[in-house]
Short mmCIF file of C-alpha atoms and ligand atoms in Angstrom, two decimals:
data_model
loop_
_atom_site.label_atom_id
_atom_site.label_comp_id
_atom_site.label_asym_id
_atom_site.label_seq_id
_atom_site.Cartn_x
_atom_site.Cartn_y
_atom_site.Cartn_z
CA MET I 1 -17.08 -58.70 -125.58
CA SER I 2 -18.94 -60.77 -122.86
CA ASN I 3 -19.32 -64.38 -124.17
CA HIS I 4 -17.07 -66.94 -123.04
CA GLY I 5 -18.24 -69.34 -126.08
CA PRO I 6 -19.37 -69.14 -129.89
CA SER I 7 -21.67 -66.54 -130.50
CA ILE I 8 -25.19 -67.28 -130.74
CA TYR I 9 -27.65 -65.43 -133.92
CA VAL I 10 -30.81 -65.02 -134.11
CA ARG I 11 -31.64 -66.26 -137.67
CA GLY I 12 -34.90 -65.88 -138.15
CA THR I 13 -37.89 -64.25 -136.22
CA GLY I 14 -41.89 -64.86 -136.80
CA SER I 15 -45.10 -63.79 -134.82
CA TYR I 16 -48.62 -64.79 -135.06
CA ALA I 17 -51.82 -62.92 -133.39
CA PRO I 18 -55.76 -64.15 -133.42
CA GLU I 19 -57.96 -62.51 -135.49
CA LYS I 20 -60.73 -61.88 -133.21
CA ILE I 21 -59.98 -58.00 -132.28
CA LEU I 22 -61.72 -56.94 -129.06
CA THR I 23 -61.13 -53.14 -128.46
CA ASN I 24 -61.77 -50.85 -125.56
CA ASP I 25 -65.14 -50.33 -126.49
CA ASP I 26 -65.95 -53.52 -126.71
CA MET I 27 -64.48 -54.11 -123.41
CA SER I 28 -66.68 -51.51 -121.64
CA LYS I 29 -70.44 -53.44 -123.20
CA PHE I 30 -69.47 -56.20 -119.96
CA VAL I 31 -67.05 -54.44 -117.24
CA GLU I 32 -67.58 -50.87 -115.80
CA THR I 33 -64.78 -48.68 -117.91
CA THR I 34 -64.22 -46.59 -120.63
CA ASP I 35 -61.97 -46.50 -123.57
CA GLU I 36 -60.54 -43.16 -122.23
CA TRP I 37 -59.82 -44.94 -118.77
CA ILE I 38 -57.63 -47.62 -120.59
CA VAL I 39 -55.82 -45.86 -123.26
CA THR I 40 -55.27 -43.08 -120.71
CA ARG I 41 -53.96 -45.14 -117.65
CA THR I 42 -52.48 -47.98 -120.45
CA GLY I 43 -52.08 -46.82 -123.53
CA ILE I 44 -54.31 -50.05 -124.78
CA ARG I 45 -56.64 -49.86 -127.82
CA GLN I 46 -57.50 -53.21 -128.66
CA ARG I 47 -56.08 -56.52 -127.86
CA ARG I 48 -56.40 -60.03 -130.05
CA ILE I 49 -58.32 -63.11 -128.72
CA ALA I 50 -57.71 -66.82 -129.51
CA ALA I 51 -60.47 -68.13 -131.63
CA GLU I 52 -63.32 -70.88 -130.41
CA GLY I 53 -60.52 -74.18 -130.04
CA GLU I 54 -57.84 -72.33 -130.40
CA VAL I 55 -54.77 -73.10 -128.01
CA THR I 56 -51.44 -71.80 -126.97
CA SER I 57 -49.90 -74.56 -128.53
CA ASP I 58 -51.63 -73.15 -132.59
CA MET I 59 -50.04 -70.12 -132.01
CA ALA I 60 -46.80 -71.16 -131.01
CA VAL I 61 -46.81 -73.24 -133.85
CA GLU I 62 -47.59 -70.64 -136.65
CA ALA I 63 -45.08 -68.07 -134.89
CA ALA I 64 -42.46 -70.87 -134.89
CA ARG I 65 -43.10 -71.78 -139.06
CA LYS I 66 -42.87 -67.86 -139.57
CA ALA I 67 -39.18 -67.49 -137.78
CA MET I 68 -38.37 -70.99 -139.46
CA GLU I 69 -39.16 -69.94 -142.84
CA MET I 70 -37.04 -66.36 -142.14
CA ALA I 71 -33.89 -68.47 -141.37
CA LYS I 72 -34.89 -71.08 -143.91
CA ILE I 73 -34.58 -74.43 -141.86
CA GLY I 74 -36.67 -77.14 -142.04
CA PRO I 75 -38.44 -79.43 -139.65
CA ASP I 76 -35.13 -81.57 -139.50
CA GLU I 77 -33.00 -78.97 -138.50
CA VAL I 78 -34.21 -78.10 -135.21
CA ASP I 79 -31.87 -79.34 -132.46
CA ALA I 80 -34.52 -78.14 -129.79
CA LEU I 81 -37.75 -76.58 -129.02
CA ILE I 82 -38.28 -74.21 -126.00
CA ILE I 83 -41.68 -72.76 -125.51
CA ALA I 84 -42.19 -69.80 -123.05
CA THR I 85 -45.13 -69.72 -121.41
CA LEU I 86 -47.62 -69.07 -118.22
CA THR I 87 -50.57 -70.65 -119.97
CA PRO I 88 -49.50 -74.11 -120.99
CA ASP I 89 -51.83 -75.90 -123.20
CA MET I 90 -52.82 -78.02 -120.03
CA LEU I 91 -50.31 -78.14 -116.74
CA PHE I 92 -48.78 -81.51 -118.28
CA PRO I 93 -46.85 -82.79 -120.69
CA SER I 94 -45.25 -79.70 -121.81
CA THR I 95 -46.83 -77.49 -124.63
CA ALA I 96 -43.15 -77.79 -126.11
CA CYS I 97 -43.38 -81.46 -126.33
CA ILE I 98 -47.63 -80.74 -128.17
CA VAL I 99 -46.04 -77.60 -130.43
CA GLN I 100 -43.68 -80.66 -131.23
CA HIS I 101 -45.75 -82.92 -132.60
CA LYS I 102 -47.83 -80.05 -134.27
CA LEU I 103 -44.41 -78.88 -136.33
CA GLY I 104 -43.58 -82.35 -137.11
CA LEU I 105 -40.12 -82.02 -135.26
CA GLY I 106 -37.44 -84.72 -135.11
CA PRO I 107 -36.99 -86.79 -131.61
CA ILE I 108 -35.35 -83.29 -130.14
CA PRO I 109 -35.44 -82.43 -126.73
CA ALA I 110 -38.76 -80.03 -126.17
CA PHE I 111 -39.62 -78.42 -122.90
CA ASP I 112 -41.46 -75.55 -121.34
CA VAL I 113 -39.79 -72.38 -119.92
CA ASP I 114 -42.59 -70.11 -117.20
CA ALA I 115 -41.03 -67.07 -116.06
CA ALA I 116 -44.26 -65.31 -116.89
CA CYS I 117 -43.64 -61.90 -118.75
CA SER I 118 -40.16 -63.11 -118.97
CA GLY I 119 -40.39 -65.96 -120.39
CA PHE I 120 -38.74 -64.94 -123.38
CA ILE I 121 -35.44 -63.68 -122.71
CA TYR I 122 -35.09 -66.32 -119.76
CA GLY I 123 -35.92 -68.89 -123.19
CA LEU I 124 -32.89 -67.07 -124.62
CA GLU I 125 -30.34 -67.91 -122.23
CA THR I 126 -31.23 -71.34 -122.18
CA ALA I 127 -31.51 -71.85 -125.66
CA ARG I 128 -28.06 -70.06 -125.97
CA GLY I 129 -26.49 -72.06 -122.81
CA ILE I 130 -27.79 -75.60 -125.11
CA LEU I 131 -26.07 -73.75 -127.85
CA MET I 132 -22.77 -72.60 -126.35
CA ALA I 133 -22.35 -76.21 -124.40
CA ASN I 134 -22.96 -78.73 -127.05
CA PRO I 135 -21.72 -78.32 -130.61
CA LYS I 136 -24.49 -80.83 -131.48
CA TYR I 137 -27.04 -78.10 -131.14
CA LYS I 138 -27.19 -75.81 -134.40
CA ASN I 139 -30.50 -74.14 -134.53
CA VAL I 140 -32.66 -74.15 -131.05
CA VAL I 141 -36.39 -72.85 -131.78
CA LEU I 142 -37.74 -71.01 -128.92
CA VAL I 143 -41.77 -69.58 -128.93
CA GLY I 144 -43.55 -67.28 -126.33
CA ALA I 145 -47.18 -68.42 -126.19
CA GLU I 146 -50.30 -67.45 -124.44
CA LYS I 147 -53.60 -67.89 -124.20
CA LEU I 148 -53.69 -65.23 -121.69
CA SER I 149 -57.82 -64.74 -122.20
CA SER I 150 -58.21 -68.62 -120.45
CA ILE I 151 -57.28 -66.98 -117.57
CA ILE I 152 -58.25 -63.72 -117.10
CA ASP I 153 -61.27 -62.67 -114.87
CA TRP I 154 -63.51 -60.91 -116.96
CA GLU I 155 -65.98 -59.52 -114.10
CA ASP I 156 -62.27 -57.87 -113.09
CA ARG I 157 -62.11 -55.16 -115.03
CA ALA I 158 -58.09 -53.86 -112.94
CA THR I 159 -57.07 -56.88 -115.19
CA CYS I 160 -59.20 -57.76 -117.85
CA VAL I 161 -58.43 -54.58 -120.23
CA LEU I 162 -54.85 -55.28 -119.91
CA PHE I 163 -54.13 -58.28 -121.70
CA GLY I 164 -54.34 -60.33 -125.44
CA ASP I 165 -53.09 -63.54 -126.87
CA GLY I 166 -50.40 -64.77 -129.37
CA ALA I 167 -46.46 -65.66 -129.86
CA GLY I 168 -43.39 -64.52 -130.76
CA ALA I 169 -40.59 -66.77 -131.77
CA VAL I 170 -36.91 -67.11 -132.91
CA VAL I 171 -34.35 -69.07 -134.57
CA LEU I 172 -31.25 -69.43 -132.34
CA SER I 173 -28.29 -70.76 -134.11
CA ARG I 174 -24.57 -70.96 -133.78
CA ASP I 175 -23.94 -71.03 -137.61
CA GLU I 176 -22.16 -67.31 -137.91
CA THR I 177 -22.16 -68.12 -141.93
CA ALA I 178 -25.77 -67.45 -141.99
CA GLY I 179 -25.81 -64.40 -140.33
CA GLY I 180 -28.80 -62.81 -138.20
CA GLY I 181 -28.48 -61.16 -134.59
CA GLU I 182 -25.71 -61.91 -132.62
CA LEU I 183 -27.12 -62.02 -128.72
CA LEU I 184 -24.06 -60.10 -126.94
CA GLY I 185 -25.33 -61.10 -123.35
CA VAL I 186 -27.89 -62.04 -121.00
CA GLN I 187 -28.84 -60.93 -117.24
CA LEU I 188 -31.75 -62.72 -115.29
CA GLY I 189 -32.75 -62.15 -112.02
CA ALA I 190 -36.29 -63.52 -110.09
CA ASN I 191 -37.05 -62.18 -106.40
CA GLY I 192 -40.24 -64.99 -104.69
CA LYS I 193 -40.56 -62.09 -102.07
CA ASN I 194 -43.08 -60.88 -104.25
CA ALA I 195 -44.73 -63.78 -105.81
CA PRO I 196 -47.82 -62.41 -104.25
CA LEU I 197 -48.08 -59.49 -106.52
CA ILE I 198 -48.89 -61.66 -109.42
CA HIS I 199 -50.30 -65.23 -109.29
CA MET I 200 -52.98 -67.80 -110.12
CA PRO I 201 -53.46 -69.44 -106.77
CA GLY I 202 -55.44 -71.96 -108.31
CA GLY I 203 -54.92 -75.44 -109.81
CA GLY I 204 -51.39 -76.16 -108.83
CA SER I 205 -51.04 -78.81 -106.03
CA GLN I 206 -51.62 -75.73 -103.53
CA ILE I 207 -55.00 -75.28 -104.34
CA PRO I 208 -56.32 -77.92 -106.73
CA SER I 209 -59.04 -77.41 -108.57
CA THR I 210 -62.64 -78.14 -106.96
CA VAL I 211 -65.89 -76.94 -107.21
CA ASP I 212 -65.29 -74.57 -104.51
CA SER I 213 -62.12 -73.53 -106.18
CA VAL I 214 -63.45 -72.24 -108.91
CA GLN I 215 -66.68 -70.91 -107.51
CA ALA I 216 -63.63 -68.86 -105.53
CA ARG I 217 -62.31 -67.09 -108.91
CA GLN I 218 -58.88 -69.38 -107.78
CA HIS I 219 -58.08 -70.12 -111.19
CA PHE I 220 -57.81 -66.35 -112.60
CA LEU I 221 -54.99 -64.17 -112.77
CA LYS I 222 -54.92 -61.90 -109.65
CA MET I 223 -52.04 -58.63 -109.48
CA ASN I 224 -51.43 -55.73 -107.39
CA GLY I 225 -51.48 -53.33 -110.35
CA ARG I 226 -49.70 -50.19 -108.58
CA GLU I 227 -46.91 -52.33 -106.74
CA VAL I 228 -45.88 -54.18 -109.93
CA PHE I 229 -45.81 -50.90 -112.04
CA LYS I 230 -43.24 -48.92 -109.90
CA LEU I 231 -41.09 -52.53 -109.05
CA ALA I 232 -41.22 -52.96 -113.27
CA VAL I 233 -39.60 -49.93 -114.18
CA ARG I 234 -36.74 -50.29 -111.67
CA ALA I 235 -36.10 -53.53 -112.68
CA MET I 236 -36.49 -52.43 -116.36
CA VAL I 237 -34.07 -49.60 -115.62
CA LYS I 238 -31.62 -51.69 -113.47
CA GLY I 239 -31.97 -54.76 -116.23
CA ALA I 240 -30.87 -52.32 -119.26
CA ASN I 241 -27.94 -50.67 -117.40
CA ASP I 242 -26.60 -54.41 -115.91
CA ILE I 243 -26.49 -55.25 -119.76
CA LEU I 244 -25.07 -52.55 -121.31
CA GLU I 245 -22.51 -52.72 -119.12
CA GLU I 246 -21.91 -56.34 -119.39
CA CYS I 247 -21.55 -55.96 -122.83
CA ASP I 248 -19.01 -52.97 -122.51
CA VAL I 249 -21.86 -51.10 -124.80
CA ASN I 250 -22.71 -47.66 -124.13
CA LEU I 251 -26.45 -45.85 -123.99
CA GLU I 252 -25.77 -43.77 -126.61
CA ASP I 253 -24.89 -46.27 -129.00
CA VAL I 254 -28.55 -48.34 -128.55
CA GLY I 255 -30.34 -48.01 -131.75
CA CYS I 256 -33.48 -50.00 -130.86
CA VAL I 257 -35.14 -50.89 -127.33
CA ILE I 258 -37.51 -53.16 -127.36
CA PRO I 259 -39.63 -53.43 -123.87
CA HIS I 260 -41.96 -55.95 -122.30
CA GLN I 261 -45.15 -54.39 -123.58
CA ALA I 262 -47.20 -53.81 -120.40
CA ASN I 263 -48.57 -50.53 -120.26
CA ILE I 264 -47.18 -47.39 -122.36
CA ARG I 265 -46.75 -44.97 -118.72
CA ILE I 266 -44.01 -48.37 -117.93
CA ILE I 267 -42.30 -47.43 -120.87
CA GLU I 268 -42.45 -44.00 -120.84
CA SER I 269 -40.85 -43.96 -117.23
CA VAL I 270 -38.31 -46.45 -118.25
CA ALA I 271 -37.06 -44.46 -121.32
CA SER I 272 -37.43 -40.90 -118.96
CA HIS I 273 -35.38 -42.85 -116.09
CA LEU I 274 -32.55 -44.13 -119.23
CA LYS I 275 -33.14 -40.50 -121.00
CA LEU I 276 -33.90 -42.09 -123.88
CA SER I 277 -36.50 -40.69 -126.82
CA LEU I 278 -39.18 -43.02 -127.51
CA ASP I 279 -38.40 -43.13 -130.78
CA LEU I 280 -35.92 -45.77 -130.06
CA PHE I 281 -39.17 -47.60 -128.82
CA PRO I 282 -41.33 -49.49 -131.71
CA ASN I 283 -44.30 -50.32 -129.48
CA ASN I 284 -47.44 -52.17 -130.35
CA VAL I 285 -49.02 -52.69 -126.39
CA GLN I 286 -52.05 -50.41 -128.18
CA ASN I 287 -52.64 -52.79 -131.10
CA TYR I 288 -52.03 -56.40 -128.77
CA GLY I 289 -52.00 -55.39 -125.07
CA ASN I 290 -50.14 -57.55 -122.71
CA THR I 291 -49.19 -61.03 -124.07
CA SER I 292 -46.50 -61.91 -121.50
CA ALA I 293 -43.90 -64.18 -122.69
CA ALA I 294 -45.15 -63.16 -126.24
CA SER I 295 -44.90 -59.79 -126.20
CA VAL I 296 -41.00 -59.04 -126.85
CA PRO I 297 -40.87 -61.13 -129.49
CA LEU I 298 -43.49 -59.85 -130.77
CA ALA I 299 -42.85 -56.87 -130.79
CA LEU I 300 -39.04 -57.67 -132.45
CA ASP I 301 -40.82 -59.55 -135.07
CA GLU I 302 -42.94 -56.70 -136.34
CA ALA I 303 -39.69 -54.14 -136.21
CA ILE I 304 -37.47 -56.80 -138.14
CA ARG I 305 -40.07 -57.22 -140.68
CA SER I 306 -41.04 -53.36 -140.96
CA ASN I 307 -37.84 -52.33 -141.28
CA ARG I 308 -37.31 -50.71 -138.16
CA ILE I 309 -33.94 -52.55 -137.00
CA ALA I 310 -31.19 -51.37 -139.64
CA ASP I 311 -28.01 -53.96 -139.89
CA GLY I 312 -25.57 -53.15 -137.36
CA GLU I 313 -27.84 -52.03 -134.60
CA TYR I 314 -27.65 -52.79 -131.11
CA VAL I 315 -30.84 -53.97 -129.87
CA LEU I 316 -31.85 -53.71 -126.79
CA MET I 317 -34.54 -56.16 -125.17
CA ILE I 318 -35.96 -55.69 -121.29
CA ALA I 319 -38.49 -57.47 -119.49
CA PHE I 320 -40.49 -58.14 -116.18
CA GLY I 321 -42.86 -60.26 -114.95
CA ALA I 322 -44.52 -62.42 -112.33
CA GLY I 323 -42.30 -64.24 -110.22
CA LEU I 324 -41.24 -61.27 -109.91
CA THR I 325 -38.67 -62.04 -112.26
CA TRP I 326 -36.60 -59.57 -114.94
CA GLY I 327 -34.03 -59.99 -117.85
CA SER I 328 -32.48 -58.04 -120.20
CA THR I 329 -30.71 -58.76 -123.42
CA LEU I 330 -28.61 -56.74 -125.99
CA MET I 331 -28.51 -57.98 -129.77
CA LYS I 332 -26.32 -56.54 -132.14
CA TRP I 333 -28.34 -56.52 -135.43
CA ASN I 334 -27.56 -58.36 -138.79
CA SER I 335 -29.99 -59.46 -141.48
CA PRO I 336 -29.86 -63.23 -142.19
CA LYS I 337 -28.40 -64.23 -145.41
O1 LIG P 1 -46.80 -57.78 -117.22
C1 LIG P 1 -46.34 -57.26 -115.92
C2 LIG P 1 -48.08 -57.35 -115.49
N1 LIG P 1 -48.40 -56.14 -114.83
C3 LIG P 1 -48.43 -55.10 -115.02
O2 LIG P 1 -47.46 -54.51 -116.18
C4 LIG P 1 -49.22 -53.57 -114.59
C5 LIG P 1 -48.61 -53.02 -114.07
N2 LIG P 1 -49.29 -51.93 -113.66
C6 LIG P 1 -50.53 -51.08 -114.11
O3 LIG P 1 -50.13 -51.52 -115.57
C7 LIG P 1 -51.19 -50.16 -113.41
O4 LIG P 1 -51.01 -50.14 -112.60
C8 LIG P 1 -53.15 -50.63 -113.64
C9 LIG P 1 -52.86 -50.14 -115.55
C10 LIG P 1 -52.79 -51.59 -113.58
C11 LIG P 1 -53.74 -49.87 -113.27
O5 LIG P 1 -53.60 -48.19 -112.82
P1 LIG P 1 -53.48 -47.90 -112.37
O6 LIG P 1 -52.91 -46.00 -112.75
O7 LIG P 1 -52.22 -48.00 -111.35
O8 LIG P 1 -54.54 -47.25 -111.41
P2 LIG P 1 -55.24 -48.05 -110.43
O9 LIG P 1 -54.96 -49.41 -109.82
O10 LIG P 1 -54.46 -47.12 -108.93
O11 LIG P 1 -56.46 -47.39 -110.47
C12 LIG P 1 -57.05 -46.60 -110.27
C13 LIG P 1 -58.42 -46.36 -109.91
C14 LIG P 1 -59.15 -47.10 -108.92
O12 LIG P 1 -60.59 -46.54 -108.69
P3 LIG P 1 -60.46 -45.44 -106.89
O13 LIG P 1 -60.22 -46.62 -106.68
O14 LIG P 1 -59.73 -44.73 -107.27
O15 LIG P 1 -62.26 -45.28 -106.77
C15 LIG P 1 -59.92 -48.46 -110.05
O16 LIG P 1 -60.67 -48.93 -109.07
O17 LIG P 1 -59.19 -46.90 -111.31
C16 LIG P 1 -60.34 -47.86 -111.15
N3 LIG P 1 -60.05 -48.55 -112.37
C17 LIG P 1 -60.65 -48.86 -113.65
N4 LIG P 1 -61.42 -47.91 -113.81
C18 LIG P 1 -61.67 -48.08 -115.28
C19 LIG P 1 -59.16 -49.83 -112.69
N5 LIG P 1 -59.29 -50.69 -113.59
C20 LIG P 1 -60.58 -50.10 -114.16
C21 LIG P 1 -60.59 -50.21 -115.43
N6 LIG P 1 -61.72 -49.02 -116.01
N7 LIG P 1 -60.12 -51.11 -116.60
#
C-alpha cells in the first residue's frame, strides 16, 4: 500500500448535532424561499442550530467524548488534539485549547486546522503525520466542528438555507491490535486563486471589526454558489480518482463513499461522473445541511453506527471547500475491538 510507515487506524468515531431543528418551512417565514426550491436545488430539508450560548467547542466536546468511548480510551490516553473548524469560538486561542480543557486532557499539543469544508481530511493527514513521525504519539483525537449559524447572513436567501451546525470526531491510533479502519492514504490540494468564491471578509487583519464593517455585513459568509458548484464536482471526482490510484484500489471495489455533504446535486453529479450508484453514498445532507468541516466525520459516524459499513469494506471520503481546498482519503474498515 501507499503508507511509508506504521499503519494508522480510525479506532473510534462520534458525532453530535444540536437539538434545535430549523425546517425549510421555518426559513420561508423570514426569507423569500420555499421548501420546494430548497429541496429541489439542494436536497436539504432541515438543519440543526446551536442553542443559545452553545459554541463550537461544546459541540466538539460531545463528538470527541463519543469517539473516545468507542475507542475505549480515557482523557489521559489522548496524545494530541486537532480541531478542524472555520467557526472557532474566537480568533485565538485555538478552539482546540478550549476543548482540551473542557475534556480534561493532559498538557498535550492542541491546535486548529482551517481548510473549511476540507478541514477534516486536512486534519486526518496532519494527525497521520504526527502518529507516523513519532512513536510517543499513540492516539490523536481529530474533530470537525462548526457553528455556521454564527456567520450566516440570515437575510441572504442564497446562502442562509444551505448551512447548519454540528460536529464529528475520530480517534486515530497507531495501535493495530485495537482494530479500526486502516487509513491507506490521503490526497490534499488547494488553489488560493479562487479564495474570493467563498469567504468571510471581515474580522481578520484585512478588515478588522469596526462599526462600519459590521454595518456593511462583512462578518458574514459570502459565496458564489454557481461557480463553487462546478469546481466542487471537478475537484471531488479528481480527488476520488487520485486517491484510488495512489492506493492501487479499483473504483469497483469501493463499498461506501462519504462525500462532503453540501448539496445532493453535487453528490449526484460526482456519482454520475464516477459511474457509481448513489446507493453507495450514505448521505445525510437532508437532515443537517452543509456543516462544513463536521460534515464528513458526522456522516462517517452515522454510517458506522447504523452498520452501513461492513468489515473489510473500502470507504472513500472526499471533500471540497473554501480556499479553495480539497482532499480525499481511502480507509479499509474493520470494527474496533
Ligand atoms: O461546502 C462548499 C460550499 N458551497 C457549496 O457547496 C455550494 C455550491 N453551490 C450550490 O449548491 C448551488 O449553486 C446553490 C444551491 C447555492 C444555488 O443553486 P443554483 O441552481 O446554482 O441556483 P442559482 O444560484 O443559479 O440561483 C437560481 C435562482 C436565482 O434567481 P434568478 O436570478 O434566476 O431570478 C436566485 O436568486 O434562484 C434564486 N434563489 C433562491 N430562490 C428561492 C437563490 N436562493 C434561493 C432561495 N430560495 N433560497
